[in-house]
Coordinates of C-alpha atoms in Angstrom, one line a residue:
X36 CA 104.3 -50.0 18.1
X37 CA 106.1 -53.6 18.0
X38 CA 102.8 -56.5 19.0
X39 CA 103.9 -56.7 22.4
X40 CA 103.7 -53.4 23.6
X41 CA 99.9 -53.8 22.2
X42 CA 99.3 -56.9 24.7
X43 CA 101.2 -54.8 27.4
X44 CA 98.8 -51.6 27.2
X45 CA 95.6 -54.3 27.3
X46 CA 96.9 -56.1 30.4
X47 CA 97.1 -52.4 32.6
X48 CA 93.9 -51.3 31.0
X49 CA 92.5 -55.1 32.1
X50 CA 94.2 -54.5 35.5
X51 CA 92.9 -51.0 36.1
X52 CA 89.2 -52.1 34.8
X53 CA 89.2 -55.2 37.4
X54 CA 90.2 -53.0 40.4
X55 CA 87.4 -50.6 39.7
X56 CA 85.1 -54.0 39.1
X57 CA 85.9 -55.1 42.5
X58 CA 85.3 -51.5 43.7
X59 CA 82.0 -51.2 42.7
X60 CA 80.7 -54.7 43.5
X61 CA 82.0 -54.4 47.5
X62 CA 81.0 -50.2 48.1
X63 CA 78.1 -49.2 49.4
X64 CA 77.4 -46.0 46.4
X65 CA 75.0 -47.5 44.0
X66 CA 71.9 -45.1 45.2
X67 CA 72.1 -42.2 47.9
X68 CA 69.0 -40.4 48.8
X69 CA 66.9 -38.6 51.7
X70 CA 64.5 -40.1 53.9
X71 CA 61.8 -37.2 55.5
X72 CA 59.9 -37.7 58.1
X73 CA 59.0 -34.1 58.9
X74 CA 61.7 -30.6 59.4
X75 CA 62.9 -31.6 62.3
X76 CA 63.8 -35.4 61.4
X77 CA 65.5 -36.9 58.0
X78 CA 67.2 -39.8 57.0
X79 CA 70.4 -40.0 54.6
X80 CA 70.8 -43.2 53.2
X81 CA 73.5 -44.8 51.1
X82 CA 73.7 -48.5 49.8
X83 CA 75.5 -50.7 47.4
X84 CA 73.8 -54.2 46.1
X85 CA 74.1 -56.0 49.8
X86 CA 74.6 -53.3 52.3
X87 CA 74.6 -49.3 53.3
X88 CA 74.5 -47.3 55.6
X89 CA 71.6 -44.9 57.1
X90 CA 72.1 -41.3 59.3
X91 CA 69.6 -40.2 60.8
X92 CA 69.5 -36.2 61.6
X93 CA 67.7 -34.8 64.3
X94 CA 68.6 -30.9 64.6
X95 CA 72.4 -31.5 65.9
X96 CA 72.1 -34.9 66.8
X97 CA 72.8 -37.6 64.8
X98 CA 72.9 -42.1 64.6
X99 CA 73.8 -44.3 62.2
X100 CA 72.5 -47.9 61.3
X101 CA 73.6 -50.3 59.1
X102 CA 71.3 -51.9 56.2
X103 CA 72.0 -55.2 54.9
X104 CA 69.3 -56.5 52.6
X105 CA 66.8 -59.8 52.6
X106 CA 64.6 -61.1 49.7
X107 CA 61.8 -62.9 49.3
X108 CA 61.6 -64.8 46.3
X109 CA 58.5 -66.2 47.0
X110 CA 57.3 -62.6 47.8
X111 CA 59.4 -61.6 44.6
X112 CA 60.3 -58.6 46.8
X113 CA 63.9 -57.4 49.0
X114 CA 64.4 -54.7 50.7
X115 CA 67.0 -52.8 52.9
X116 CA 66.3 -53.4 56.9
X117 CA 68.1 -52.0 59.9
X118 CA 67.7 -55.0 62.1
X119 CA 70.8 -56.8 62.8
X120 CA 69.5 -60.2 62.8
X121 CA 68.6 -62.1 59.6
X122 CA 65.7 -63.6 61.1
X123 CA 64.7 -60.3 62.2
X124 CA 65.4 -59.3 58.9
X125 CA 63.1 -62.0 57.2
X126 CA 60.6 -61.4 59.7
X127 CA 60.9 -57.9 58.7
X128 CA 60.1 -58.2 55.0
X129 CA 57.3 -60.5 55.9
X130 CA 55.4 -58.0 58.3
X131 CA 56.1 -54.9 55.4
X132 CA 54.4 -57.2 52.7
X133 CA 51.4 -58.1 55.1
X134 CA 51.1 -54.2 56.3
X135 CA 52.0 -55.1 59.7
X136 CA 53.2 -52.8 62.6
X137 CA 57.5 -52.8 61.9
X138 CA 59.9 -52.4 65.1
X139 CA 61.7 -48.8 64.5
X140 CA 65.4 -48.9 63.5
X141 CA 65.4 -47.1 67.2
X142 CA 64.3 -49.8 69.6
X143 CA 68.0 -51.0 70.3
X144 CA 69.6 -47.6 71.1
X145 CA 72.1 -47.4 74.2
X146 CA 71.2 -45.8 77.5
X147 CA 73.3 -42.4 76.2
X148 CA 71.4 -41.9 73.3
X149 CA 67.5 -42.4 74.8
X150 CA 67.0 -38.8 74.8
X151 CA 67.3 -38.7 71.3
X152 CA 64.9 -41.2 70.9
X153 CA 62.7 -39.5 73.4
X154 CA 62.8 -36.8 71.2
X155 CA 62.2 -38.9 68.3
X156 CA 59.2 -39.8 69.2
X157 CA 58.1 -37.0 69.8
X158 CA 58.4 -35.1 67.1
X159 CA 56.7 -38.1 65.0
X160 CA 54.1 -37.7 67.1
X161 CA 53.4 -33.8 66.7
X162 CA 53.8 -34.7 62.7
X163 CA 51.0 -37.7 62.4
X164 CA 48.9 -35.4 60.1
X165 CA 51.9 -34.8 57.8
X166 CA 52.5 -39.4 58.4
X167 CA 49.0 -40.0 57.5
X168 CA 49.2 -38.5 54.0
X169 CA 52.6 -40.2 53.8
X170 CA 51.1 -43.1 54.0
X171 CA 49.6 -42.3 51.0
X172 CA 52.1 -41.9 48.7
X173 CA 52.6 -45.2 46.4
X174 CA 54.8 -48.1 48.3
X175 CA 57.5 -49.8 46.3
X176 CA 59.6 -52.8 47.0
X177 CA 62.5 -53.6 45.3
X178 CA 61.9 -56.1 42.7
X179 CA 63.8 -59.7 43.9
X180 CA 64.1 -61.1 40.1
X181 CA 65.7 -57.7 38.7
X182 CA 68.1 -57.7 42.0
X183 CA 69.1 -61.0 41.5
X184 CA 70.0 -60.4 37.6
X185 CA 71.5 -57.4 38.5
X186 CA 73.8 -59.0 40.7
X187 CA 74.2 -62.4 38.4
X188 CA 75.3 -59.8 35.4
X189 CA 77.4 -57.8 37.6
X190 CA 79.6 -61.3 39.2
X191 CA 79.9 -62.7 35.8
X192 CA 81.3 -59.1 34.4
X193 CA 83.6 -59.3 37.4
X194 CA 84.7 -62.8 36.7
X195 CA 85.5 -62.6 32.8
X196 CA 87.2 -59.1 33.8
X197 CA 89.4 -61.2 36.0
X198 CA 89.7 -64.1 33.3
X199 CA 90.8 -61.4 30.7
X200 CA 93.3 -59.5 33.3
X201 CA 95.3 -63.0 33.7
X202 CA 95.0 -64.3 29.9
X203 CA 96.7 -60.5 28.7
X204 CA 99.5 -61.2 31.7
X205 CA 100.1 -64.2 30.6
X206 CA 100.6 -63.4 27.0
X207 CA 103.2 -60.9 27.7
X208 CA 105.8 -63.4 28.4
X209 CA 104.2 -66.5 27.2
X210 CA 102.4 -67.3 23.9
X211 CA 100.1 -69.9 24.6
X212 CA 98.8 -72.4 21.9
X213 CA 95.2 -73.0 22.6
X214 CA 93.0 -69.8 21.4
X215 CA 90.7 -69.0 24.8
X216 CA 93.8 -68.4 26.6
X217 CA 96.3 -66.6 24.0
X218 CA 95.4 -63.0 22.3
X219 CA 92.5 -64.4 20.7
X220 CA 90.8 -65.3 23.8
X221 CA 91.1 -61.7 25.0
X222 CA 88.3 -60.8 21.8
X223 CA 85.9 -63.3 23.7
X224 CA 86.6 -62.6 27.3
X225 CA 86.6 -58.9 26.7
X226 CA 83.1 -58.8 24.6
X227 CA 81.7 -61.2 27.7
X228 CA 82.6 -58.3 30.4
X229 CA 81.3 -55.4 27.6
X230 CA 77.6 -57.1 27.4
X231 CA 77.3 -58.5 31.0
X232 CA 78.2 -54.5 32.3
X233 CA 75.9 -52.9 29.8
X234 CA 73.2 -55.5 31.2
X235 CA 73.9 -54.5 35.0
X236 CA 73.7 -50.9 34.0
X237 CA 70.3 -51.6 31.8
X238 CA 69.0 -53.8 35.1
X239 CA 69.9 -51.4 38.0
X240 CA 68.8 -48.9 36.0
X241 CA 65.6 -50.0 35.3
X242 CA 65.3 -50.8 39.3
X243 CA 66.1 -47.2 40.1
X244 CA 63.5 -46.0 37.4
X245 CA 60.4 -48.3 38.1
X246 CA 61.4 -48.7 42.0
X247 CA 63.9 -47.0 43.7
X248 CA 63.1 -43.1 42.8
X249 CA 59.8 -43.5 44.0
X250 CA 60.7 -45.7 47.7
X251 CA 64.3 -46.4 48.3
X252 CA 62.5 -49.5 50.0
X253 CA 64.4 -49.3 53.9
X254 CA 62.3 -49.7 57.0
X255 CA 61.7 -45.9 57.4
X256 CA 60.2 -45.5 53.7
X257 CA 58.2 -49.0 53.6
X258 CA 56.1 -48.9 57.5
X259 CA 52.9 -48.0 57.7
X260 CA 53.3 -46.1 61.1
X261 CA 55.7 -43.1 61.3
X262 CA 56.6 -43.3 57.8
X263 CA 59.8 -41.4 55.8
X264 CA 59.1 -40.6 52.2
X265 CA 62.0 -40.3 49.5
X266 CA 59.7 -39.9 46.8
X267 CA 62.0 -37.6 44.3
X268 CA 64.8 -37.5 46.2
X269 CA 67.0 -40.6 45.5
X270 CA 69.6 -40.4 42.5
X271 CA 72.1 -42.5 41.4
X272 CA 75.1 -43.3 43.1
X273 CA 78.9 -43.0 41.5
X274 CA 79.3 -47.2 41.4
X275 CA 76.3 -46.4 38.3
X276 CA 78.7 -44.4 36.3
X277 CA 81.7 -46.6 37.1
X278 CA 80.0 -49.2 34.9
X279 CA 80.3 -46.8 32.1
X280 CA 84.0 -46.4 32.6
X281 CA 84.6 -50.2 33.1
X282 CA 82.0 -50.4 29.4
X283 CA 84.5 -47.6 27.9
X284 CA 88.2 -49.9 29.1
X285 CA 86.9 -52.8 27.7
X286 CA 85.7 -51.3 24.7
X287 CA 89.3 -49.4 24.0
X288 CA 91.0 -53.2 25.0
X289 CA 88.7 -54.4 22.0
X290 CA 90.0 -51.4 19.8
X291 CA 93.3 -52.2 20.6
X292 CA 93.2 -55.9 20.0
X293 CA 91.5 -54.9 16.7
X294 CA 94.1 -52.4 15.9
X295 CA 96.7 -54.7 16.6
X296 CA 95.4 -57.4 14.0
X297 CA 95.5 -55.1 12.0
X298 CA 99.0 -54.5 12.6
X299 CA 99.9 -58.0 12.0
X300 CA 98.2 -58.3 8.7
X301 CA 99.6 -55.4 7.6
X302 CA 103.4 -56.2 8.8
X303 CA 102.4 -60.1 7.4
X304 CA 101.5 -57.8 4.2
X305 CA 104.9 -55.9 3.8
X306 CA 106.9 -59.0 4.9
X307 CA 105.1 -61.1 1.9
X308 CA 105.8 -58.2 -0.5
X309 CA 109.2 -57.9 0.4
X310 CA 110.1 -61.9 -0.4
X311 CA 107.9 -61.9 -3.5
X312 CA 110.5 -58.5 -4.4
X313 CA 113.5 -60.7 -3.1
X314 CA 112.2 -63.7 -5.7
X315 CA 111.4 -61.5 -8.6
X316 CA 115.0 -59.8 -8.2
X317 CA 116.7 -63.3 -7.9
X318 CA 115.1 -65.1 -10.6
X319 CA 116.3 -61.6 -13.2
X320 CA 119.8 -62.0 -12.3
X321 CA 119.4 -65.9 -13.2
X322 CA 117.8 -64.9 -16.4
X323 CA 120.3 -62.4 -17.2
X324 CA 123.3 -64.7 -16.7

């Protein structure tokens, strides 16, 4: 395999590893889990590092909110509310924190959809023995400083996967000069993406594991009134696992470039040999005559 084909291999597996990047960073897949309130009434939620999405099942009826999170880093807490306004949202977080009465993700329903929250309430209300020992159950927020690393590891991963993508296009017609930006550059570029990914992967899952499995931290799960417990029933999302596939391109786009070196100082090897022969021949014949 002649050196080019090598840089041609590494720019689609650079390619293929920044679409997935981008992906992961803007679905909503990082962590889906169940919300129950009592039989009658559960919550399926879904949400990426900004946003998600929550369904709430009543027998055959069924709404959906959206979740968009807020932190606190004076609070050093975030979480994932239903209320469309982000000074609702604040507000929000702020009342969770102080153990305050929370507005239900219900309160804003149309005029065709008040019987289901007549029958909401209802059943909440026929279930406040089975919410009083909810309330019980330990409360989690998600922790503010490991979201924001989580995120900071995650944009940086995305923007040396981008860097690397464009230096490996480049170098399949071009051959700059300086090293960041020719095939040397890929080796740093490349190892950037590998450690920033492992760290998002260590991060989130360390969220998950000290946070999320025990409260997915949403209105539902964090209220004191009426509250939804998805204590053992969140699991990871398939964004999780696509950082292992994005660790695994970069790693083979490192193999490669190392395999290709190799190359090189093995064709430099053979091409040396081969003039040393041409030499040794020529200065024979000289001898000879």
């Amino acid at each position: 395999m002649n050196q080019k084909n090598y840089v041609i291999i590494i720019a689609l597996l650079s390619a293929s590893a920044s679409i997935i990047s981008l992906i992961a960073f803007s679905t909503n897949y990082w962590l889906k889990a169940t919300a129950i309130l009592s039989e009658r009434v559960e919550s399926r939620i879904n949400y990426g590092l900004f946003a998600g999405t929550l369904e709430r099942h009543q027998l055959a009826s069924t709404l959906k909110f959206d979740l968009k999170i807020v932190c606190n880093m004076d609070l050093k807490a975030c979480m994932f509310s239903c209320q469309q306004d982000h000074l609702k949202r604040e507000r929000e977080l702020k009342r969770v924190y102080n153990k305050q009465k929370l507005e239900s993700c219900e309160q804003n329903l149309p005029s065709d959809q008040q019987k289901f929250r007549m029958n909401y309430e209802s059943s909440t209300q026929t279930n406040s023995n089975t919410t009083d020992s909810n309330n019980r159950m330990k409360k989690s927020y998600i922790s503010a400083p490991l979201w924001l690393v989580t995120v900071l590891f995650f944009s940086v991963a995305q923007l040396f996967s981008l860097v690397a993508m464009t230096c490996a296009l480049i170098n399949i017609k071009w051959h700059p000069i300086e090293p960041i930006f020719n095939v040397y550059g890929l080796y740093i570029w490349n190892t950037v993406v590998v450690v920033c990914l492992f760290g998002t992967l260590v991060f989130w899952y360390a969220l998950y594991n000290n946070h999320l499995i025990y409260n997915v931290a949403i209105t539902d799960t964090l209220r004191q009134e009426l509250n939804f417990i998805s204590d053992g029933y969140a699991r990871l999302g398939y964004c999780f696992y696509l950082l292992l596939i994005l660790i695994l391109l970069h790693i083979i786009i490192l193999i490669l470039l190392c395999y290709r070196a190799q190359h090189n100082d093995a064709h430099d090897s053979l091409r040396s040999h081969r003039n040393l022969n041409i030499m040794d021949d020529g200065d024979g014949r000289f001898e000879f005559y």
